[in-house]
């Protein structure tokens, strides 16, 4: 049975057709014609479908002499000899002497095997074959010599993060302690590991345990950056589970992948036991140093960590700053490594390398980050109180308010010191007063971030603030001091100074991040006298505004206690802050951290000289190749495809006019506005990032893997300098795919295979009529295809096959 070139389908009743984009329907017969619509019955599926009369997706089946046909209502297969006129329509005379009405003849269905399809000249469009070939090249490229799924994240690619993720996932099981310095992206490293374990099916059930201030941040990071959807198992969700499944149902059984707060896991009676009973393949614990600080927290989380096959612990506390805490975390990751803290200390003294289950990258290891720039503002008088009252007249007399009001326009859009400005304050009344002041001075909206906003609203405020044309100012309470990244801001204004230096470090850490490219401007206010002046002197003396103090939590906790005690005495008019004594204590701890006497004992740690070899494995054209494959597939599917402003930004819709009925994981009606450009995706989180792991991208690959589209074709390549014809086979190989070509005499032609692969974008289709006029047809062609395929199968399973002509 020969397939005619794509032409409008016949409009007469009884005509046989196939659907070019849904070959699984099999041959169909036009049963009814009504105006501009026709109804087609597909026996294989037992379905009647309605199409527009001019739908070019329907391709007519034209019987020809020599073809084998099946007789409707029987198992008889006949060979056609000649077409004749009959009283009820065309009649075919067959080789066995019968005369059978054309309406009763159906094509003998060609198996889905690509070789048999090619042998029977049941071929697809050249565009479908090109798309499959491009996808095979992209599959090979996506492996990136081991980096693979790591490249699908909506992240800037930092070599130290890729290094850690690759080292961790090389082990089975993955049990790892991430102890990088603050600001270097431990969360991203954990997400890279988590995503790979899920995508390679090494894990399915996942539990992330994080401080309550960071749970929503984890959900957002995993969803926006890594296409992973987790559920927040907070009190409300647990109540919903109880209503839906009954009070006795374990809420940790309701979903496979969840985030839970460490506070609720610890405080709610029996909750940790339920998590342990449910069981998880992977447990991730953020701020893991909290486990050692609180025994109740340890008792809740440690059994979970021990029972999980895979474990990730994240901590900012370096080994040198707290060997006891580090040992306890190591005992969760590798309980067989050291029998006691003393054994660990002895190993450290002897210079023995730690087990390969830790990473502790420092800023110096990656070549450093932009500096912190302290910008103190000397006040002529001390503020009456730490915050503001909400009384406009009274607040206007605060010298900090006067300074900020005077600077508002300079910091705003078009001002002499223009730049995004994050203002931190302690409480809501102060936030409301500052918002009103800044909006009055700039006549523009000011974004806010505080604990009374819903998590969704906080996300919206940050997204709006991030936009170049969005608000210049965002005012935040301490609610924004953990987890949120504001590295795009030019400056930080510390309207007040917390009594806890670790809290100040948290505020500064929102800007002082790995992806920052400019210095961090830190504005703070310096009163002329009093306790406030002493507090500023202490923070300046310990270097808080000059360098990160992450990992010094124990020393800073001592400072906090001393500061709080001095503040209480200051209110009674007695005693002053012991600035020099406290500063000396912190400096000693900082010096020990900087010396990093044990740092070299972390096995295979990251070094800056590794960067070129790691980044050199990232394929330069990966984003472009992904764009070509996905857009090509969407156009073949009949999706609405429209270019949009921005770097490689597109609107894609699985609309009602699509030529396919379903796509794995992408329901009909799905709409996407996204980009294939990594930098554009990082800068504009409101866009989808079309990369590995994105539902649409993976659906395209799954459809190609499981479907028949583009598995058989007739092709020609012009301007090759050759004149010949042959058959091309594409084979599955462990490293991707291989191509084998032979001419019609059966002579292998690897040079022709290379020509076809390199020139794949110029491959054009050949109609069945054109092909049969130029090369042997009928049984000779079928026999040739099968013979060449048998010789080629030594190269691996055949994925696709094509007849081709090379033209000079």
PDB file of N, CA, C and O in Angstrom, residues 628-682:
ATOM      1  N   UNK A 628      15.784  23.983  19.716  1.00  0.00           N
ATOM      2  CA  UNK A 628      15.497  23.439  18.393  1.00  0.00           C
ATOM      3  C   UNK A 628      14.627  22.184  18.483  1.00  0.00           C
ATOM      4  O   UNK A 628      13.652  22.031  17.729  1.00  0.00           O
ATOM      5  N   UNK A 629      14.941  21.289  19.400  1.00  0.00           N
ATOM      6  CA  UNK A 629      14.190  20.040  19.513  1.00  0.00           C
ATOM      7  C   UNK A 629      12.775  20.289  20.023  1.00  0.00           C
ATOM      8  O   UNK A 629      11.796  19.783  19.462  1.00  0.00           O
ATOM      9  N   UNK A 630      12.642  21.074  21.086  1.00  0.00           N
ATOM     10  CA  UNK A 630      11.325  21.276  21.694  1.00  0.00           C
ATOM     11  C   UNK A 630      10.414  22.080  20.775  1.00  0.00           C
ATOM     12  O   UNK A 630       9.243  21.726  20.580  1.00  0.00           O
ATOM     13  N   UNK A 631      10.921  23.153  20.180  1.00  0.00           N
ATOM     14  CA  UNK A 631      10.086  23.932  19.268  1.00  0.00           C
ATOM     15  C   UNK A 631       9.704  23.106  18.040  1.00  0.00           C
ATOM     16  O   UNK A 631       8.557  23.166  17.571  1.00  0.00           O
ATOM     17  N   UNK A 632      10.660  22.329  17.526  1.00  0.00           N
ATOM     18  CA  UNK A 632      10.359  21.475  16.378  1.00  0.00           C
ATOM     19  C   UNK A 632       9.254  20.490  16.683  1.00  0.00           C
ATOM     20  O   UNK A 632       8.336  20.278  15.885  1.00  0.00           O
ATOM     21  N   UNK A 633       9.318  19.885  17.880  1.00  0.00           N
ATOM     22  CA  UNK A 633       8.288  18.929  18.277  1.00  0.00           C
ATOM     23  C   UNK A 633       6.938  19.622  18.447  1.00  0.00           C
ATOM     24  O   UNK A 633       5.906  19.120  17.998  1.00  0.00           O
ATOM     25  N   UNK A 634       6.932  20.789  19.097  1.00  0.00           N
ATOM     26  CA  UNK A 634       5.672  21.500  19.334  1.00  0.00           C
ATOM     27  C   UNK A 634       5.013  21.909  18.022  1.00  0.00           C
ATOM     28  O   UNK A 634       3.777  21.867  17.892  1.00  0.00           O
ATOM     29  N   UNK A 635       5.800  22.301  17.044  1.00  0.00           N
ATOM     30  CA  UNK A 635       5.224  22.647  15.740  1.00  0.00           C
ATOM     31  C   UNK A 635       4.637  21.407  15.060  1.00  0.00           C
ATOM     32  O   UNK A 635       3.572  21.463  14.448  1.00  0.00           O
ATOM     33  N   UNK A 636       5.308  20.268  15.199  1.00  0.00           N
ATOM     34  CA  UNK A 636       4.780  19.024  14.636  1.00  0.00           C
ATOM     35  C   UNK A 636       3.528  18.566  15.373  1.00  0.00           C
ATOM     36  O   UNK A 636       2.641  17.943  14.777  1.00  0.00           O
ATOM     37  N   UNK A 637       3.448  18.862  16.677  1.00  0.00           N
ATOM     38  CA  UNK A 637       2.251  18.514  17.444  1.00  0.00           C
ATOM     39  C   UNK A 637       1.063  19.406  17.082  1.00  0.00           C
ATOM     40  O   UNK A 637      -0.066  19.104  17.458  1.00  0.00           O
ATOM     41  N   UNK A 638       1.331  20.525  16.414  1.00  0.00           N
ATOM     42  CA  UNK A 638       0.259  21.473  16.132  1.00  0.00           C
ATOM     43  C   UNK A 638      -0.034  22.400  17.297  1.00  0.00           C
ATOM     44  O   UNK A 638      -1.120  22.977  17.384  1.00  0.00           O
ATOM     45  N   UNK A 639       0.934  22.583  18.199  1.00  0.00           N
ATOM     46  CA  UNK A 639       0.774  23.527  19.303  1.00  0.00           C
ATOM     47  C   UNK A 639       0.760  24.952  18.762  1.00  0.00           C
ATOM     48  O   UNK A 639       1.285  25.236  17.679  1.00  0.00           O
ATOM     49  N   UNK A 640       0.184  25.859  19.535  1.00  0.00           N
ATOM     50  CA  UNK A 640       0.339  27.284  19.245  1.00  0.00           C
ATOM     51  C   UNK A 640       1.741  27.672  19.690  1.00  0.00           C
ATOM     52  O   UNK A 640       2.093  27.517  20.872  1.00  0.00           O
ATOM     53  N   UNK A 641       2.552  28.166  18.768  1.00  0.00           N
ATOM     54  CA  UNK A 641       3.940  28.524  19.047  1.00  0.00           C
ATOM     55  C   UNK A 641       4.147  29.981  18.650  1.00  0.00           C
ATOM     56  O   UNK A 641       3.945  30.342  17.490  1.00  0.00           O
ATOM     57  N   UNK A 642       4.536  30.828  19.612  1.00  0.00           N
ATOM     58  CA  UNK A 642       4.691  32.248  19.314  1.00  0.00           C
ATOM     59  C   UNK A 642       5.928  32.806  20.010  1.00  0.00           C
ATOM     60  O   UNK A 642       6.148  32.549  21.201  1.00  0.00           O
ATOM     61  N   UNK A 643       6.724  33.529  19.248  1.00  0.00           N
ATOM     62  CA  UNK A 643       7.907  34.202  19.790  1.00  0.00           C
ATOM     63  C   UNK A 643       7.458  35.340  20.701  1.00  0.00           C
ATOM     64  O   UNK A 643       6.489  36.025  20.414  1.00  0.00           O
ATOM     65  N   UNK A 644       8.182  35.542  21.817  1.00  0.00           N
ATOM     66  CA  UNK A 644       7.854  36.610  22.751  1.00  0.00           C
ATOM     67  C   UNK A 644       9.099  37.430  23.062  1.00  0.00           C
ATOM     68  O   UNK A 644      10.223  36.955  22.870  1.00  0.00           O
ATOM     69  N   UNK A 645       8.920  38.671  23.514  1.00  0.00           N
ATOM     70  CA  UNK A 645      10.090  39.501  23.840  1.00  0.00           C
ATOM     71  C   UNK A 645      10.972  38.820  24.884  1.00  0.00           C
ATOM     72  O   UNK A 645      10.478  38.159  25.793  1.00  0.00           O
ATOM     73  N   UNK A 646      12.268  39.005  24.763  1.00  0.00           N
ATOM     74  CA  UNK A 646      13.217  38.378  25.677  1.00  0.00           C
ATOM     75  C   UNK A 646      14.104  37.399  24.942  1.00  0.00           C
ATOM     76  O   UNK A 646      13.810  36.976  23.827  1.00  0.00           O
ATOM     77  N   UNK A 647      15.184  37.006  25.587  1.00  0.00           N
ATOM     78  CA  UNK A 647      16.132  36.080  24.973  1.00  0.00           C
ATOM     79  C   UNK A 647      15.529  34.686  24.862  1.00  0.00           C
ATOM     80  O   UNK A 647      15.193  34.075  25.863  1.00  0.00           O
ATOM     81  N   UNK A 648      15.348  34.220  23.627  1.00  0.00           N
ATOM     82  CA  UNK A 648      14.821  32.895  23.320  1.00  0.00           C
ATOM     83  C   UNK A 648      13.610  32.562  24.196  1.00  0.00           C
ATOM     84  O   UNK A 648      13.556  31.525  24.854  1.00  0.00           O
ATOM     85  N   UNK A 649      12.651  33.487  24.189  1.00  0.00           N
ATOM     86  CA  UNK A 649      11.442  33.367  24.994  1.00  0.00           C
ATOM     87  C   UNK A 649      10.259  33.043  24.086  1.00  0.00           C
ATOM     88  O   UNK A 649      10.073  33.682  23.045  1.00  0.00           O
ATOM     89  N   UNK A 650       9.440  32.059  24.495  1.00  0.00           N
ATOM     90  CA  UNK A 650       8.359  31.561  23.646  1.00  0.00           C
ATOM     91  C   UNK A 650       7.101  31.305  24.454  1.00  0.00           C
ATOM     92  O   UNK A 650       7.157  30.979  25.642  1.00  0.00           O
ATOM     93  N   UNK A 651       5.981  31.437  23.764  1.00  0.00           N
ATOM     94  CA  UNK A 651       4.684  31.027  24.298  1.00  0.00           C
ATOM     95  C   UNK A 651       4.292  29.742  23.590  1.00  0.00           C
ATOM     96  O   UNK A 651       4.246  29.681  22.353  1.00  0.00           O
ATOM     97  N   UNK A 652       3.987  28.686  24.346  1.00  0.00           N
ATOM     98  CA  UNK A 652       3.645  27.376  23.791  1.00  0.00           C
ATOM     99  C   UNK A 652       2.339  26.906  24.419  1.00  0.00           C
ATOM    100  O   UNK A 652       2.208  26.908  25.653  1.00  0.00           O
ATOM    101  N   UNK A 653       1.393  26.502  23.586  1.00  0.00           N
ATOM    102  CA  UNK A 653       0.092  26.079  24.097  1.00  0.00           C
ATOM    103  C   UNK A 653      -0.369  24.785  23.433  1.00  0.00           C
ATOM    104  O   UNK A 653      -0.377  24.671  22.205  1.00  0.00           O
ATOM    105  N   UNK A 654      -0.764  23.840  24.269  1.00  0.00           N
ATOM    106  CA  UNK A 654      -1.358  22.584  23.820  1.00  0.00           C
ATOM    107  C   UNK A 654      -2.849  22.869  23.637  1.00  0.00           C
ATOM    108  O   UNK A 654      -3.676  22.550  24.486  1.00  0.00           O
ATOM    109  N   UNK A 655      -3.186  23.504  22.514  1.00  0.00           N
ATOM    110  CA  UNK A 655      -4.536  23.999  22.300  1.00  0.00           C
ATOM    111  C   UNK A 655      -5.481  22.983  21.688  1.00  0.00           C
ATOM    112  O   UNK A 655      -5.120  21.832  21.406  1.00  0.00           O
ATOM    113  N   UNK A 656      -6.706  23.441  21.444  1.00  0.00           N
ATOM    114  CA  UNK A 656      -7.749  22.564  20.906  1.00  0.00           C
ATOM    115  C   UNK A 656      -7.456  22.106  19.489  1.00  0.00           C
ATOM    116  O   UNK A 656      -7.980  21.089  19.038  1.00  0.00           O
ATOM    117  N   UNK A 657      -6.632  22.844  18.766  1.00  0.00           N
ATOM    118  CA  UNK A 657      -6.322  22.481  17.379  1.00  0.00           C
ATOM    119  C   UNK A 657      -5.063  21.620  17.262  1.00  0.00           C
ATOM    120  O   UNK A 657      -4.567  21.406  16.149  1.00  0.00           O
ATOM    121  N   UNK A 658      -4.538  21.162  18.378  1.00  0.00           N
ATOM    122  CA  UNK A 658      -3.332  20.327  18.337  1.00  0.00           C
ATOM    123  C   UNK A 658      -3.611  19.046  17.557  1.00  0.00           C
ATOM    124  O   UNK A 658      -4.736  18.543  17.522  1.00  0.00           O
ATOM    125  N   UNK A 659      -2.555  18.514  16.946  1.00  0.00           N
ATOM    126  CA  UNK A 659      -2.683  17.325  16.114  1.00  0.00           C
ATOM    127  C   UNK A 659      -2.501  16.037  16.902  1.00  0.00           C
ATOM    128  O   UNK A 659      -2.593  14.947  16.338  1.00  0.00           O
ATOM    129  N   UNK A 660      -2.206  16.157  18.174  1.00  0.00           N
ATOM    130  CA  UNK A 660      -2.073  14.981  19.031  1.00  0.00           C
ATOM    131  C   UNK A 660      -3.135  15.041  20.121  1.00  0.00           C
ATOM    132  O   UNK A 660      -3.629  16.119  20.467  1.00  0.00           O
ATOM    133  N   UNK A 661      -3.482  13.886  20.645  1.00  0.00           N
ATOM    134  CA  UNK A 661      -4.519  13.833  21.670  1.00  0.00           C
ATOM    135  C   UNK A 661      -3.952  13.941  23.079  1.00  0.00           C
ATOM    136  O   UNK A 661      -4.617  14.436  23.981  1.00  0.00           O
ATOM    137  N   UNK A 662      -2.747  13.454  23.268  1.00  0.00           N
ATOM    138  CA  UNK A 662      -2.160  13.500  24.603  1.00  0.00           C
ATOM    139  C   UNK A 662      -0.646  13.567  24.506  1.00  0.00           C
ATOM    140  O   UNK A 662      -0.048  13.204  23.482  1.00  0.00           O
ATOM    141  N   UNK A 663      -0.024  14.037  25.587  1.00  0.00           N
ATOM    142  CA  UNK A 663       1.423  14.109  25.709  1.00  0.00           C
ATOM    143  C   UNK A 663       1.746  13.743  27.152  1.00  0.00           C
ATOM    144  O   UNK A 663       1.128  14.283  28.074  1.00  0.00           O
ATOM    145  N   UNK A 664       2.695  12.831  27.392  1.00  0.00           N
ATOM    146  CA  UNK A 664       2.955  12.357  28.763  1.00  0.00           C
ATOM    147  C   UNK A 664       3.243  13.498  29.734  1.00  0.00           C
ATOM    148  O   UNK A 664       4.171  14.287  29.530  1.00  0.00           O
ATOM    149  N   UNK A 665       2.437  13.598  30.778  1.00  0.00           N
ATOM    150  CA  UNK A 665       2.677  14.594  31.820  1.00  0.00           C
ATOM    151  C   UNK A 665       2.268  16.012  31.468  1.00  0.00           C
ATOM    152  O   UNK A 665       2.440  16.918  32.292  1.00  0.00           O
ATOM    153  N   UNK A 666       1.730  16.233  30.265  1.00  0.00           N
ATOM    154  CA  UNK A 666       1.310  17.574  29.847  1.00  0.00           C
ATOM    155  C   UNK A 666      -0.137  17.481  29.373  1.00  0.00           C
ATOM    156  O   UNK A 666      -0.398  17.086  28.233  1.00  0.00           O
ATOM    157  N   UNK A 667      -1.092  17.828  30.211  1.00  0.00           N
ATOM    158  CA  UNK A 667      -2.503  17.713  29.819  1.00  0.00           C
ATOM    159  C   UNK A 667      -2.895  18.720  28.745  1.00  0.00           C
ATOM    160  O   UNK A 667      -2.270  19.779  28.608  1.00  0.00           O
ATOM    161  N   UNK A 668      -3.900  18.365  27.962  1.00  0.00           N
ATOM    162  CA  UNK A 668      -4.410  19.278  26.965  1.00  0.00           C
ATOM    163  C   UNK A 668      -4.833  20.594  27.607  1.00  0.00           C
ATOM    164  O   UNK A 668      -5.361  20.620  28.717  1.00  0.00           O
ATOM    165  N   UNK A 669      -4.589  21.709  26.899  1.00  0.00           N
ATOM    166  CA  UNK A 669      -4.890  23.026  27.443  1.00  0.00           C
ATOM    167  C   UNK A 669      -3.722  23.659  28.175  1.00  0.00           C
ATOM    168  O   UNK A 669      -3.802  24.833  28.569  1.00  0.00           O
ATOM    169  N   UNK A 670      -2.619  22.908  28.376  1.00  0.00           N
ATOM    170  CA  UNK A 670      -1.455  23.463  29.080  1.00  0.00           C
ATOM    171  C   UNK A 670      -0.863  24.629  28.298  1.00  0.00           C
ATOM    172  O   UNK A 670      -0.775  24.590  27.068  1.00  0.00           O
ATOM    173  N   UNK A 671      -0.446  25.648  29.030  1.00  0.00           N
ATOM    174  CA  UNK A 671       0.172  26.823  28.419  1.00  0.00           C
ATOM    175  C   UNK A 671       1.484  27.117  29.131  1.00  0.00           C
ATOM    176  O   UNK A 671       1.562  27.008  30.355  1.00  0.00           O
ATOM    177  N   UNK A 672       2.478  27.497  28.366  1.00  0.00           N
ATOM    178  CA  UNK A 672       3.787  27.805  28.944  1.00  0.00           C
ATOM    179  C   UNK A 672       4.309  29.102  28.352  1.00  0.00           C
ATOM    180  O   UNK A 672       4.275  29.291  27.129  1.00  0.00           O
ATOM    181  N   UNK A 673       4.788  29.987  29.193  1.00  0.00           N
ATOM    182  CA  UNK A 673       5.547  31.159  28.748  1.00  0.00           C
ATOM    183  C   UNK A 673       6.919  31.013  29.381  1.00  0.00           C
ATOM    184  O   UNK A 673       7.063  31.107  30.609  1.00  0.00           O
ATOM    185  N   UNK A 674       7.912  30.738  28.562  1.00  0.00           N
ATOM    186  CA  UNK A 674       9.222  30.433  29.128  1.00  0.00           C
ATOM    187  C   UNK A 674      10.353  30.725  28.178  1.00  0.00           C
ATOM    188  O   UNK A 674      10.160  31.174  27.046  1.00  0.00           O
ATOM    189  N   UNK A 675      11.544  30.441  28.668  1.00  0.00           N
ATOM    190  CA  UNK A 675      12.757  30.733  27.907  1.00  0.00           C
ATOM    191  C   UNK A 675      13.671  29.517  27.890  1.00  0.00           C
ATOM    192  O   UNK A 675      13.661  28.697  28.817  1.00  0.00           O
ATOM    193  N   UNK A 676      14.449  29.418  26.823  1.00  0.00           N
ATOM    194  CA  UNK A 676      15.479  28.380  26.722  1.00  0.00           C
ATOM    195  C   UNK A 676      16.840  28.929  27.145  1.00  0.00           C
ATOM    196  O   UNK A 676      17.820  28.189  27.169  1.00  0.00           O
ATOM    197  N   UNK A 677      16.910  30.219  27.455  1.00  0.00           N
ATOM    198  CA  UNK A 677      18.161  30.883  27.799  1.00  0.00           C
ATOM    199  C   UNK A 677      18.368  30.850  29.315  1.00  0.00           C
ATOM    200  O   UNK A 677      17.516  31.327  30.072  1.00  0.00           O
ATOM    201  N   UNK A 678      19.472  30.282  29.766  1.00  0.00           N
ATOM    202  CA  UNK A 678      19.703  30.109  31.203  1.00  0.00           C
ATOM    203  C   UNK A 678      19.702  31.441  31.938  1.00  0.00           C
ATOM    204  O   UNK A 678      19.047  31.601  32.975  1.00  0.00           O
ATOM    205  N   UNK A 679      20.444  32.412  31.437  1.00  0.00           N
ATOM    206  CA  UNK A 679      20.550  33.691  32.136  1.00  0.00           C
ATOM    207  C   UNK A 679      19.197  34.393  32.214  1.00  0.00           C
ATOM    208  O   UNK A 679      18.848  34.975  33.238  1.00  0.00           O
ATOM    209  N   UNK A 680      18.423  34.303  31.131  1.00  0.00           N
ATOM    210  CA  UNK A 680      17.085  34.891  31.131  1.00  0.00           C
ATOM    211  C   UNK A 680      16.204  34.198  32.171  1.00  0.00           C
ATOM    212  O   UNK A 680      15.423  34.846  32.881  1.00  0.00           O
ATOM    213  N   UNK A 681      16.328  32.885  32.269  1.00  0.00           N
ATOM    214  CA  UNK A 681      15.545  32.136  33.242  1.00  0.00           C
ATOM    215  C   UNK A 681      15.909  32.482  34.671  1.00  0.00           C
ATOM    216  O   UNK A 681      15.048  32.541  35.553  1.00  0.00           O
ATOM    217  N   UNK A 682      17.197  32.695  34.928  1.00  0.00           N
ATOM    218  CA  UNK A 682      17.649  33.057  36.273  1.00  0.00           C
ATOM    219  C   UNK A 682      17.148  34.450  36.644  1.00  0.00           C
ATOM    220  O   UNK A 682      16.684  34.691  37.765  1.00  0.00           O
TER     221      UNK A 682
END
